[in-house]
Coordinates of C-alpha atoms in Angstrom, one line a residue:
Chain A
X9 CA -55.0 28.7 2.8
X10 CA -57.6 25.7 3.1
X11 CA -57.6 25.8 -0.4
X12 CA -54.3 25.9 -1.3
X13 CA -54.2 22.8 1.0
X14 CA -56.7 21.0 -0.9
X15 CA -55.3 22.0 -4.2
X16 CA -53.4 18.4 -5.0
X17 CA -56.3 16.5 -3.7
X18 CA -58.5 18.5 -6.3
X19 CA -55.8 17.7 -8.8
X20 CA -55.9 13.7 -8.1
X21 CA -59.4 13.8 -8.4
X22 CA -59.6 15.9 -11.5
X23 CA -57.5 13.7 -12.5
X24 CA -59.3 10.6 -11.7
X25 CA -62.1 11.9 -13.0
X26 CA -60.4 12.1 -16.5
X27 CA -59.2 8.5 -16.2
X28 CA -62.4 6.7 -15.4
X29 CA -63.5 7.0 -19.0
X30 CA -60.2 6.1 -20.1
X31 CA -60.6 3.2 -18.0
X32 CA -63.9 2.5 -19.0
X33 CA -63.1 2.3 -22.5
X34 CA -59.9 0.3 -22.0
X35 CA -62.2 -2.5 -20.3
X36 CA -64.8 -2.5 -23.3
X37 CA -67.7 -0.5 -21.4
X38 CA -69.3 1.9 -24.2
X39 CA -70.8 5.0 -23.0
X40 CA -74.3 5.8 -24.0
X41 CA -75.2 9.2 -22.6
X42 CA -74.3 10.9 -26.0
X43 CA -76.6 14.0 -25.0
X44 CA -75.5 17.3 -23.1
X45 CA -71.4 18.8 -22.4
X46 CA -70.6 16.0 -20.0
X47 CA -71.4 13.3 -22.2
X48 CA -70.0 14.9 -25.1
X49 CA -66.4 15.6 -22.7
X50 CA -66.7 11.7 -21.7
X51 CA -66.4 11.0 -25.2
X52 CA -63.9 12.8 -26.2
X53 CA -62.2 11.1 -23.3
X54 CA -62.7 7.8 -24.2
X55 CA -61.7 8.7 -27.7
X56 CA -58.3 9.7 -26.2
X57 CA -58.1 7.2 -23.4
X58 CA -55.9 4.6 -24.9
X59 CA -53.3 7.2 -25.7
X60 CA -53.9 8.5 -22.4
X61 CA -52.4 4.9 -21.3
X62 CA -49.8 5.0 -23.8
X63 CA -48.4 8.4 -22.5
X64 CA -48.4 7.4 -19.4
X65 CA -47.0 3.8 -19.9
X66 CA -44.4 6.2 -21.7
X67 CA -43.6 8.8 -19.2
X68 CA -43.1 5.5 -16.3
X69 CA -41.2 3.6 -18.9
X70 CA -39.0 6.2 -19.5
X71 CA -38.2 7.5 -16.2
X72 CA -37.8 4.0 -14.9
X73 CA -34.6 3.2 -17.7
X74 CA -33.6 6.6 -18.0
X75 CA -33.1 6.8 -14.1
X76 CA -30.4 4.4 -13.5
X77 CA -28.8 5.1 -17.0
X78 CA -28.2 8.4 -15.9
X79 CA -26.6 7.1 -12.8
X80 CA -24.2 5.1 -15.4
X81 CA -23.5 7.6 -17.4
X82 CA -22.6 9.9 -14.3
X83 CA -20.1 7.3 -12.8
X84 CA -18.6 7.0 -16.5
X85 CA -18.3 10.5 -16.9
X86 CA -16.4 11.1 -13.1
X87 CA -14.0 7.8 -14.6
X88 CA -10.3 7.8 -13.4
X89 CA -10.2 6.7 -16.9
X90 CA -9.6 9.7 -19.2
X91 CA -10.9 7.5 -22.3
X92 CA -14.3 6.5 -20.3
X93 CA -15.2 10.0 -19.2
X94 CA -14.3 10.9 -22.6
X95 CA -17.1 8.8 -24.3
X96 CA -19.4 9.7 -21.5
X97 CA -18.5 13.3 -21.7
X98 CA -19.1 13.0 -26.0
X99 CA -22.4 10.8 -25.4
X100 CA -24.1 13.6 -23.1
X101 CA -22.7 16.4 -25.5
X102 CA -24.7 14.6 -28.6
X103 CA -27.6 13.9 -26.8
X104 CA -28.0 17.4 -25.4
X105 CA -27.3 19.3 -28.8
X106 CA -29.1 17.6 -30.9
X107 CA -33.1 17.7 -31.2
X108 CA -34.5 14.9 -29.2
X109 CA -37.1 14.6 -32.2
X110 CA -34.5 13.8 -34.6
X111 CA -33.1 11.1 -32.0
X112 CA -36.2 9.0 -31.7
X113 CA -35.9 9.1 -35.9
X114 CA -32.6 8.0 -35.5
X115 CA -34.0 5.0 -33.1
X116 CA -36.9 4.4 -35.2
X117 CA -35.4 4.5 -38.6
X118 CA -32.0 3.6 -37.7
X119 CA -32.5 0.2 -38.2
X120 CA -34.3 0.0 -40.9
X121 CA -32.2 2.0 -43.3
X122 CA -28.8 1.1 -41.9
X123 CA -29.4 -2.7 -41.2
X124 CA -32.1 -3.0 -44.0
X125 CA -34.4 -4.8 -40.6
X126 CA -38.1 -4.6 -41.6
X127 CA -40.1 -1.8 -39.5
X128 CA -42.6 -3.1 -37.9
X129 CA -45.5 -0.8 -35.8
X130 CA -44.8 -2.7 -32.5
X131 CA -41.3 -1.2 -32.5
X132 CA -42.5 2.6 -32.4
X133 CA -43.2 1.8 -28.4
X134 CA -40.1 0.4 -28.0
X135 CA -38.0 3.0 -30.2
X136 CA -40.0 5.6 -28.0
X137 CA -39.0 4.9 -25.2
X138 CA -35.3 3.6 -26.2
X139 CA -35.1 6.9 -27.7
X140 CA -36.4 8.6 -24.4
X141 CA -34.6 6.7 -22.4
X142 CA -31.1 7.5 -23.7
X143 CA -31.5 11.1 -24.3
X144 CA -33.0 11.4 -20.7
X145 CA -30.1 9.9 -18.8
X146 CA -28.0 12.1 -20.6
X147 CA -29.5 14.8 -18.4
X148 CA -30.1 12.9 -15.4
X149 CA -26.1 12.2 -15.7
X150 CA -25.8 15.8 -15.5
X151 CA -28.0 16.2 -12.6
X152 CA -26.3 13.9 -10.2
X153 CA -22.4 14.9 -10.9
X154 CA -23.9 18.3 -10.0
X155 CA -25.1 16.3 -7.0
X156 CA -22.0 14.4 -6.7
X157 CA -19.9 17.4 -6.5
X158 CA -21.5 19.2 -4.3
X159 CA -20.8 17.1 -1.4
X160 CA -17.8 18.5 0.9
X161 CA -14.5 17.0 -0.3
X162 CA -14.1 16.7 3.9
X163 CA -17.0 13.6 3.9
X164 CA -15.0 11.4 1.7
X165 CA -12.1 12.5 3.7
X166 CA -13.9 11.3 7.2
X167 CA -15.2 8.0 4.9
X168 CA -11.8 7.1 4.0
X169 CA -10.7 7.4 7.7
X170 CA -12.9 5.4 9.1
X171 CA -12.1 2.8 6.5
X172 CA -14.9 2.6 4.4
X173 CA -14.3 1.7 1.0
X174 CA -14.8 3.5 -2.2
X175 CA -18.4 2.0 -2.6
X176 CA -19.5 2.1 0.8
X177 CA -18.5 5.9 0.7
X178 CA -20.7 6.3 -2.4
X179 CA -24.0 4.2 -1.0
X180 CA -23.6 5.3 2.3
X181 CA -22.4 8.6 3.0
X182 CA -22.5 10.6 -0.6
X183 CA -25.3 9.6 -2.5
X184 CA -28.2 10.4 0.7
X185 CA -26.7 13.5 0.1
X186 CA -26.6 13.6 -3.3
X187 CA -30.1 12.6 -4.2
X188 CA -30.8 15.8 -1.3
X189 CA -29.1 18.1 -3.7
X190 CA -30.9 17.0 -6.8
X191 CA -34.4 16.7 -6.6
X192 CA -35.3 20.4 -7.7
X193 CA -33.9 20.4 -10.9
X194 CA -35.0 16.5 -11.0
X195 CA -38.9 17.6 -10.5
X196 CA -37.8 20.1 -13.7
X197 CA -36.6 17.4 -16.0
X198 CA -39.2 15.0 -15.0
X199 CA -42.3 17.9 -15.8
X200 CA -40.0 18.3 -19.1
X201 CA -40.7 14.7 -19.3
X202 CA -44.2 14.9 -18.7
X203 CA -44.5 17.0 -22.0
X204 CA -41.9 15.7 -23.9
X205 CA -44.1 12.1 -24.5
X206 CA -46.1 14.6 -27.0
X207 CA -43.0 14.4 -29.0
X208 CA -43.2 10.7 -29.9
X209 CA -45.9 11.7 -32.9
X210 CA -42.4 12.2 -34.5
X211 CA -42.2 8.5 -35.1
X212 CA -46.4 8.3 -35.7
X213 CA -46.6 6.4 -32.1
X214 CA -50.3 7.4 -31.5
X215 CA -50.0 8.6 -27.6
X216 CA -52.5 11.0 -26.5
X217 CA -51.1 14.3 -28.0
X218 CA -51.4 13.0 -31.3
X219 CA -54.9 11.3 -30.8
X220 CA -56.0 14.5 -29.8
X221 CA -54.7 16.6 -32.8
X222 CA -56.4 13.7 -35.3
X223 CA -59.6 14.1 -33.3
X224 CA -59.4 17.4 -33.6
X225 CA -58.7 17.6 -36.9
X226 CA -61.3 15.5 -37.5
X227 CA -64.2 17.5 -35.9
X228 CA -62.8 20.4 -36.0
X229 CA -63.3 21.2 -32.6
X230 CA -60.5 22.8 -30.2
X231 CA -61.9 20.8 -27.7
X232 CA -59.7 17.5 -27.9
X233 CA -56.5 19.6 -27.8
X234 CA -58.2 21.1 -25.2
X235 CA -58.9 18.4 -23.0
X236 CA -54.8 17.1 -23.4
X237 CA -53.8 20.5 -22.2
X238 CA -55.6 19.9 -19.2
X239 CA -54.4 16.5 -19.0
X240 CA -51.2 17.3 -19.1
X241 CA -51.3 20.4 -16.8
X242 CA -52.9 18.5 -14.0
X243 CA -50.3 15.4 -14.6
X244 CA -47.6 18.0 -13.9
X245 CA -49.5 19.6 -10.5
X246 CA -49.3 16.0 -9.3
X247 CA -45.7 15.4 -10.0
X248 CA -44.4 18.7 -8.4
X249 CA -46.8 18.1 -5.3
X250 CA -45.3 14.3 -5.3
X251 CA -41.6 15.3 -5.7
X252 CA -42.4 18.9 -2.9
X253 CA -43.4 15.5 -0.8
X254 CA -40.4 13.6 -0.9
X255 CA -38.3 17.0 -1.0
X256 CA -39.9 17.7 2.7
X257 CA -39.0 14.4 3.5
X258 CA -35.8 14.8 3.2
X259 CA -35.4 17.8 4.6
X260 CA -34.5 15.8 7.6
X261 CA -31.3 17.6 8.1
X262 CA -30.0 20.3 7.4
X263 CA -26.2 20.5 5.3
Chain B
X28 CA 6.5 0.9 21.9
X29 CA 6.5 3.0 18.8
X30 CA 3.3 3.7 17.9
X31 CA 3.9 5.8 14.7
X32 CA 7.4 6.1 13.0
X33 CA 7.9 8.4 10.2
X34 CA 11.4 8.6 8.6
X35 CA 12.2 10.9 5.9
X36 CA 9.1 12.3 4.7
X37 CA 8.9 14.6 1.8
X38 CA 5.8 15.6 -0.2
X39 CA 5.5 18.0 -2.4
X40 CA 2.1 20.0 -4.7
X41 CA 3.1 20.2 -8.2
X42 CA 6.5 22.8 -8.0
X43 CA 5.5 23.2 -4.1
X44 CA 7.9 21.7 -1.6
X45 CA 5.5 21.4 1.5
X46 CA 7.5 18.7 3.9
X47 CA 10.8 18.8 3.3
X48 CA 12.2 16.0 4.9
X49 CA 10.1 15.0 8.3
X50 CA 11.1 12.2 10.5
X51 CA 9.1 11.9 14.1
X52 CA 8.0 9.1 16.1
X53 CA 5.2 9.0 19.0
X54 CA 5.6 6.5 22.0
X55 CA 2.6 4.8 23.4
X56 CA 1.0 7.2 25.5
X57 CA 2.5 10.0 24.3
X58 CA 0.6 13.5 23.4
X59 CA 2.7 15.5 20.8
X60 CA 1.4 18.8 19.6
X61 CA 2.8 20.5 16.7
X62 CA 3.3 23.9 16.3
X63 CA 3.8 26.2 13.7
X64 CA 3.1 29.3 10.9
X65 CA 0.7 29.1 8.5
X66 CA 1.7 26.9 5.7
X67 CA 5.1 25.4 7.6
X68 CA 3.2 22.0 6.5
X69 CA 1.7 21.0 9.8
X70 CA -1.4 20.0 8.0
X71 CA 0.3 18.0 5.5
X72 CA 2.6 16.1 7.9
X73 CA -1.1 14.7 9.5
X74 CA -2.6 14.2 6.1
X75 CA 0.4 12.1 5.4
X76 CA 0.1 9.9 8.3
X77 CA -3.5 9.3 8.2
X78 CA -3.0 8.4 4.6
X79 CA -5.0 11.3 2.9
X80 CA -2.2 12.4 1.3
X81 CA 0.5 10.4 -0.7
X82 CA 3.6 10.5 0.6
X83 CA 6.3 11.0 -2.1
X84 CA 9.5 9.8 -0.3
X85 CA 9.9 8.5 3.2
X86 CA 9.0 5.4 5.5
X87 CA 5.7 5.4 7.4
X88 CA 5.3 2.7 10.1
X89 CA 2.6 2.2 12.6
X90 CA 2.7 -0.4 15.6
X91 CA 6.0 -1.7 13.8
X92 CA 3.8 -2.8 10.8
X93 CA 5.4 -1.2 7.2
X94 CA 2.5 1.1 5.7
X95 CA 4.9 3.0 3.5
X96 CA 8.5 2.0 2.6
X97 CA 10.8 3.3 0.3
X98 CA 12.5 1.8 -2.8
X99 CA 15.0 3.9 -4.6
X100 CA 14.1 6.8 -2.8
X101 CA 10.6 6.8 -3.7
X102 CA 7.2 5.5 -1.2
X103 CA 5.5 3.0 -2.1
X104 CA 2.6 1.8 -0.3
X105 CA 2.0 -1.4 1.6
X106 CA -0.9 -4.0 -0.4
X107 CA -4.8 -2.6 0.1
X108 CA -5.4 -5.5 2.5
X109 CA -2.5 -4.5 4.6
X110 CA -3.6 -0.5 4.7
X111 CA -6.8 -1.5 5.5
X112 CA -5.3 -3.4 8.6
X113 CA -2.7 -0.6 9.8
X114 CA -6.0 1.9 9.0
X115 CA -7.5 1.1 12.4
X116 CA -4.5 1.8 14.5
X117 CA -5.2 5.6 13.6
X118 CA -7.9 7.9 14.0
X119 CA -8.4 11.2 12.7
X120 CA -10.3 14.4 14.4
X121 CA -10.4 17.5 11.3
X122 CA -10.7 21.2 12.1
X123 CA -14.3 21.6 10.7
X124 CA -15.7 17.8 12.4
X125 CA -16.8 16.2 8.8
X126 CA -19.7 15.3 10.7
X127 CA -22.3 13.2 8.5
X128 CA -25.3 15.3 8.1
X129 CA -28.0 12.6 7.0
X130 CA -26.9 10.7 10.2
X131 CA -28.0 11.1 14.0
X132 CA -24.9 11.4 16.6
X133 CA -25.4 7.8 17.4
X134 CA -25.2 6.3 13.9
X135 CA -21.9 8.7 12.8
X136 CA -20.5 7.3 15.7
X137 CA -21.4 3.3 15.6
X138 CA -22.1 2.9 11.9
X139 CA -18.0 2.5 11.0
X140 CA -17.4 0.1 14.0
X141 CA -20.9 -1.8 13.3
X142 CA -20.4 -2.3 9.0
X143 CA -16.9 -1.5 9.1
X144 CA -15.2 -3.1 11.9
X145 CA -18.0 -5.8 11.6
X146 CA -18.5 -5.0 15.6
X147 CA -21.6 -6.5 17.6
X148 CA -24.4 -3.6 17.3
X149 CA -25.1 -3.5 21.1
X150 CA -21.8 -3.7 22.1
X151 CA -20.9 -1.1 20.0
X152 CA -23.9 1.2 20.9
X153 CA -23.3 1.1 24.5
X154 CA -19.8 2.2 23.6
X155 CA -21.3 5.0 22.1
X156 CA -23.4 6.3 24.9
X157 CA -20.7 5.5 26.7
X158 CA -18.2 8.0 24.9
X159 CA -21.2 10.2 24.8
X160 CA -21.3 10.9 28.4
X161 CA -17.7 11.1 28.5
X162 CA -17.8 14.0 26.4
X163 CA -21.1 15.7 28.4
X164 CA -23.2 15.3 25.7
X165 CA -25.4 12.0 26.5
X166 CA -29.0 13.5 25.9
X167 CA -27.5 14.6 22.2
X168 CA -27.9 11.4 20.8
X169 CA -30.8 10.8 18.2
X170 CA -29.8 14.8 17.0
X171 CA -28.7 15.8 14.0
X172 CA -25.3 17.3 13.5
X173 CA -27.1 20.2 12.0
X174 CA -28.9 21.0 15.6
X175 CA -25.6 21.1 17.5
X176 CA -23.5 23.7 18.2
X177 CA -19.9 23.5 17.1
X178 CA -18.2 22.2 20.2
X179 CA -20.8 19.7 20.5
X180 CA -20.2 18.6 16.5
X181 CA -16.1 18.3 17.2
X182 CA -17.2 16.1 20.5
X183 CA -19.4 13.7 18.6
X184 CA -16.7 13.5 16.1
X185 CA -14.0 12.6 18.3
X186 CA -16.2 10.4 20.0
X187 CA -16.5 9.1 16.8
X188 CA -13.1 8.8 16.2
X189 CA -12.6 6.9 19.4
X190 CA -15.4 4.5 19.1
X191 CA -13.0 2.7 16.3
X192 CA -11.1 2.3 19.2
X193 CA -7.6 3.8 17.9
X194 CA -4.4 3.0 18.9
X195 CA -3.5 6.8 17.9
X196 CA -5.5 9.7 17.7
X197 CA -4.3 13.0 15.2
X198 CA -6.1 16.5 15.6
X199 CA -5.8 18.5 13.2
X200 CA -6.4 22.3 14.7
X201 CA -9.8 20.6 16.7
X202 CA -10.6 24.2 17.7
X203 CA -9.9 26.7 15.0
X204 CA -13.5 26.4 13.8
X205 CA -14.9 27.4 17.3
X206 CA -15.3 30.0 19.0
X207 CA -13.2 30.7 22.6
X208 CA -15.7 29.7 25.1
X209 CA -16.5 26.2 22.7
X210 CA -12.5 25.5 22.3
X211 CA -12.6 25.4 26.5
X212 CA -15.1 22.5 25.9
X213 CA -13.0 21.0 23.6
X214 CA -9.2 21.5 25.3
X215 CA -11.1 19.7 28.1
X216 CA -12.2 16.4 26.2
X217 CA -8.7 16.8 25.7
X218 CA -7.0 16.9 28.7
X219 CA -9.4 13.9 29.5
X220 CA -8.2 12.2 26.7
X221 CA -5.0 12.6 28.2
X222 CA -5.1 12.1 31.3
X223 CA -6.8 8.8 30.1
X224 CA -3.3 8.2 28.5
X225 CA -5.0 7.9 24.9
X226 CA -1.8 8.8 22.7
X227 CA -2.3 12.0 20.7
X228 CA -0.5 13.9 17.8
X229 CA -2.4 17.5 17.7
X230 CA -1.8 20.4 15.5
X231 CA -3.1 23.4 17.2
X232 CA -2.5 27.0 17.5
X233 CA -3.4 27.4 21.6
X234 CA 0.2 27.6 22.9
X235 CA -1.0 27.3 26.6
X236 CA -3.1 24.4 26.0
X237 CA 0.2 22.5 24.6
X238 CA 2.2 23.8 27.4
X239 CA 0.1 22.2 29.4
X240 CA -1.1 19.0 28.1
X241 CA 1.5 17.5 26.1
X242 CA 5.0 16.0 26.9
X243 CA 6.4 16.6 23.2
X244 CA 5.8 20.2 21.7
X245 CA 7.6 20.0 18.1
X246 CA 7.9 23.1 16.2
X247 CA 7.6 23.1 12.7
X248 CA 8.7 25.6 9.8
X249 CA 8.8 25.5 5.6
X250 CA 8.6 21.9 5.7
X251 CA 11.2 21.2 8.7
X252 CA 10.9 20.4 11.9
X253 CA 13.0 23.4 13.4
X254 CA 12.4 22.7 17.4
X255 CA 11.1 19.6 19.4
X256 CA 11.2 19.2 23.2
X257 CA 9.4 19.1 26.4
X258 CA 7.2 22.2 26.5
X259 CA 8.6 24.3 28.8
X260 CA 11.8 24.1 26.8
X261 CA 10.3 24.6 23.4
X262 CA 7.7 27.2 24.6
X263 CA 9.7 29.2 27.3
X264 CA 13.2 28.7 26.2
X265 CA 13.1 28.4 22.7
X266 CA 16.7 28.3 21.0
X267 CA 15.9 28.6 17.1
X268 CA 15.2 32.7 16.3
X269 CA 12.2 31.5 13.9
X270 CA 10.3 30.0 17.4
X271 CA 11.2 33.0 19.3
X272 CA 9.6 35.0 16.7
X273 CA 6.6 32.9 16.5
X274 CA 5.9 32.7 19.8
X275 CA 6.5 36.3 20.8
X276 CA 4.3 37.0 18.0
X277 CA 1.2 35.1 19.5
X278 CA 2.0 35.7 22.7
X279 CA 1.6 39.5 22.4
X280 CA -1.2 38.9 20.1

């Protein structure tokens, strides 16, 4: 039980633990303890730290556009207008069936050969998380009108009573309860998330994952790929214990 | 003064003709209840008046002031500014409370008159515990709706209802949801109410409760109102066959 307590904080500090040589590294201190498995794990660390950075500059990036997108996207897709939903509803559809590898090409490529614009290697951040971005919110979208909809028709029904207006309804009364409603199969997309960032090799952006396979490839030793597993794992205990947090917290009331 | 005039309502759902054609008016100080079978559109007639339904033809004034008019035998509804202004003569109490769950008993009850009625906060909240203790249920007030039992939910939403201070209050079966000993709790508040002289329109099923409490008993049937009078004439001496069927119905029930 004790343990199960403790189990985040061991996480957090595993964790920390994997990041002080990535920090190191980032702030130009060079390691010199090249003897014995710790020293050899540190560098393979600090081998991978900056696309440790990058992946998780990535994973915030994303979640931080895709977010309110979604939101966006939801609102167009619940439009009294049958043409916006209609867009929205087509947008979501393409972005869910096709590959999400095959949209950060379309990103990263797109312009290049549709609007003949040079390609430049600062862009493949950008198009990665542009490409991220957009498919994510597709799913977010579908995430809150599930929220959306499953407050009682009765609430808006009491809203519109007491005279609030369309907006105040939404802020105030349905979307508390909304974001209630959501946050399991939020925690799911954003682990997805977590691991999707591997995906970005796609369009060579050099984040972890594919640091990792190149150092590995290069010593031949399982061991990088090894080590991103484990970051990756760990990154995922944190979020579910962060998101089981918030869910507790909001478990205020009951429906 | 006529606090609510409705004149020719009909509304229908798609092929569905629910209100046929409707016309009733409540004097200040009135309490109305409105009887009826299943599906005789009681429900509808309130959800008309309180606006949560559109009417299709018909007039619907309150206070004097025009909220729907007709033109060509069609309603159309008075400007947003001017619904907004006729929506505080009315409240509305519904049959399962519409309680908000993320809220205490206090905020569901002063957040409207606070950010919606742009009320002073203090003012508003000593209403509250004010309406609170009315209703018995004072020491409820940082709960959650989830942690009260169903006759205390439907008396924080009528004190809810009443903090918007209402010129008009409709019920709309308040006790259907409850069990018998939690309707007693809540035919009380209304007898209060009552007594108080706080003008009601109630849709209810409890024949003795609107024998007793109200001075208008209007009986309803597929979309008409087949019956209105004083109580005792409507519930005792009722002329129309479709009444004394009802009633003996329920009453041997």
């Amino acid at each position: 039980m004790s343990y199960m307590k403790k189990k985040p904080l061991i996480a957090i500090a595993v964790f920390v633990a994997l990041l002080i040589p990535a920090t190191m590294t980032a702030c130009g201190v060079t390691n010199d303890a090249d003897s014995g498995f710790l020293g050899w794990l540190f560098n393979i660390i600090s081998q991978l730290s900056s696309g440790i950075w990058l992946s998780l500059a990535l994973f915030a990036l994303t979640l931080i556009f895709s977010m309110p997108l979604g939101l966006l996207i939801c609102f167009a897709r619940r439009s009294r207008f049958k043409i916006v939903e209609l867009i929205a509803k087509f947008y979501i559809s393409v972005m869910r069936g096709t590959p999400l590898m095959l949209q950060l090409l379309v990103v990263y490529f797109g312009p290049y050969y549709v609007f003949k614009l040079p390609l430049s290697a600062d862009y493949r951040f950008y198009a990665a998380i542009i490409g991220f971005a957009l498919n994510y919110a597709a799913y977010f979208a579908e995430i809150y009108r599930s929220g959306i909809e499953a407050v009682p028709k009765g609430q808006y029904e009491a809203s519109k009573v007491l005279g609030y207006s369309r907006g105040q309804t939404f802020m105030k009364i349905v979307f508390p309860q909304m974001v209630r409603h959501i946050l399991p199969p939020v925690t799911n997309e954003i682990i997805t998330l977590v691991k999707d960032t591997s995906l970005a090799f796609a369009i060579a952006f050099v984040e972890m994952f594919t640091m990792a396979k190149q150092l590995s490839a290069a010593e031949s030793n399982i061991m990088p790929l090894f080590v991103a597993g484990v970051f990756y794992y760990i990154f995922n205990l944190i979020v579910s214990f962060v998101m089981s947090k918030i869910e507790k917290k909001m478990n205020y009331y009951q429906k | 003064m006529k606090l609510l005039e409705i004149k020719n309502l009909k509304k229908s759902f798609d092929d569905l003709e629910v209100l046929k054609d409707i016309s009733l008016s409540v004097e200040e100080g009135e309490v109305v209840s409105i009887l009826g079978p299943s599906g005789s559109g009681k429900s509808t007639l309130l959800r008309c008046a309180t606006m949560l339904e559109t009417m299709d033809a018909g007039t619907l004034d309150y206070c004097g002031e025009s909220a729907v008019s007709e033109i060509d035998g069609k309603s159309v509804y008075a400007p947003k500014s001017e619904i907004k202004k006729i929506q505080n003569y009315f409240g509305l109490v519904f049959q399962n409370f519409n309680l908000f769950p993320h809220y205490t008993v206090l905020k569901n009850i002063t957040d409207a008159p606070v950010h919606i009625q742009k009320r002073g906060k203090k003012e508003v909240e000593e209403e509250a515990l004010e309406l609170l203790n009315q209703m018995g249920i004072e020491d409820k007030v940082d709960y959650y709706p989830c942690q009260l039992s169903g006759g205390q939910q439907q008396r924080v939403a009528i004190a809810r209802a009443l903090a918007m201070n209402p010129k008009i209050l409709f019920f709309d079966e308040p006790t259907s949801a409850l069990d018998p000993e939690l309707t007693s709790e809540i035919l009380k508040v209304l007898r209060f109410l009552a007594s108080q002289k706080m003008t009601m329109v109630i849709v209810t099923h409890e024949i003795d409760f609107a024998r007793n409490v109200s001075d208008r008993v209007i009986f309803m049937d597929e979309g008409y109102i087949v019956e209105q009078g004083k109580p005792e004439d409507v519930i005792d001496n009722p002329k129309n066959d479709r009444v004394k069927a009802f009633l003996n119905k329920v009453k041997n029930a």
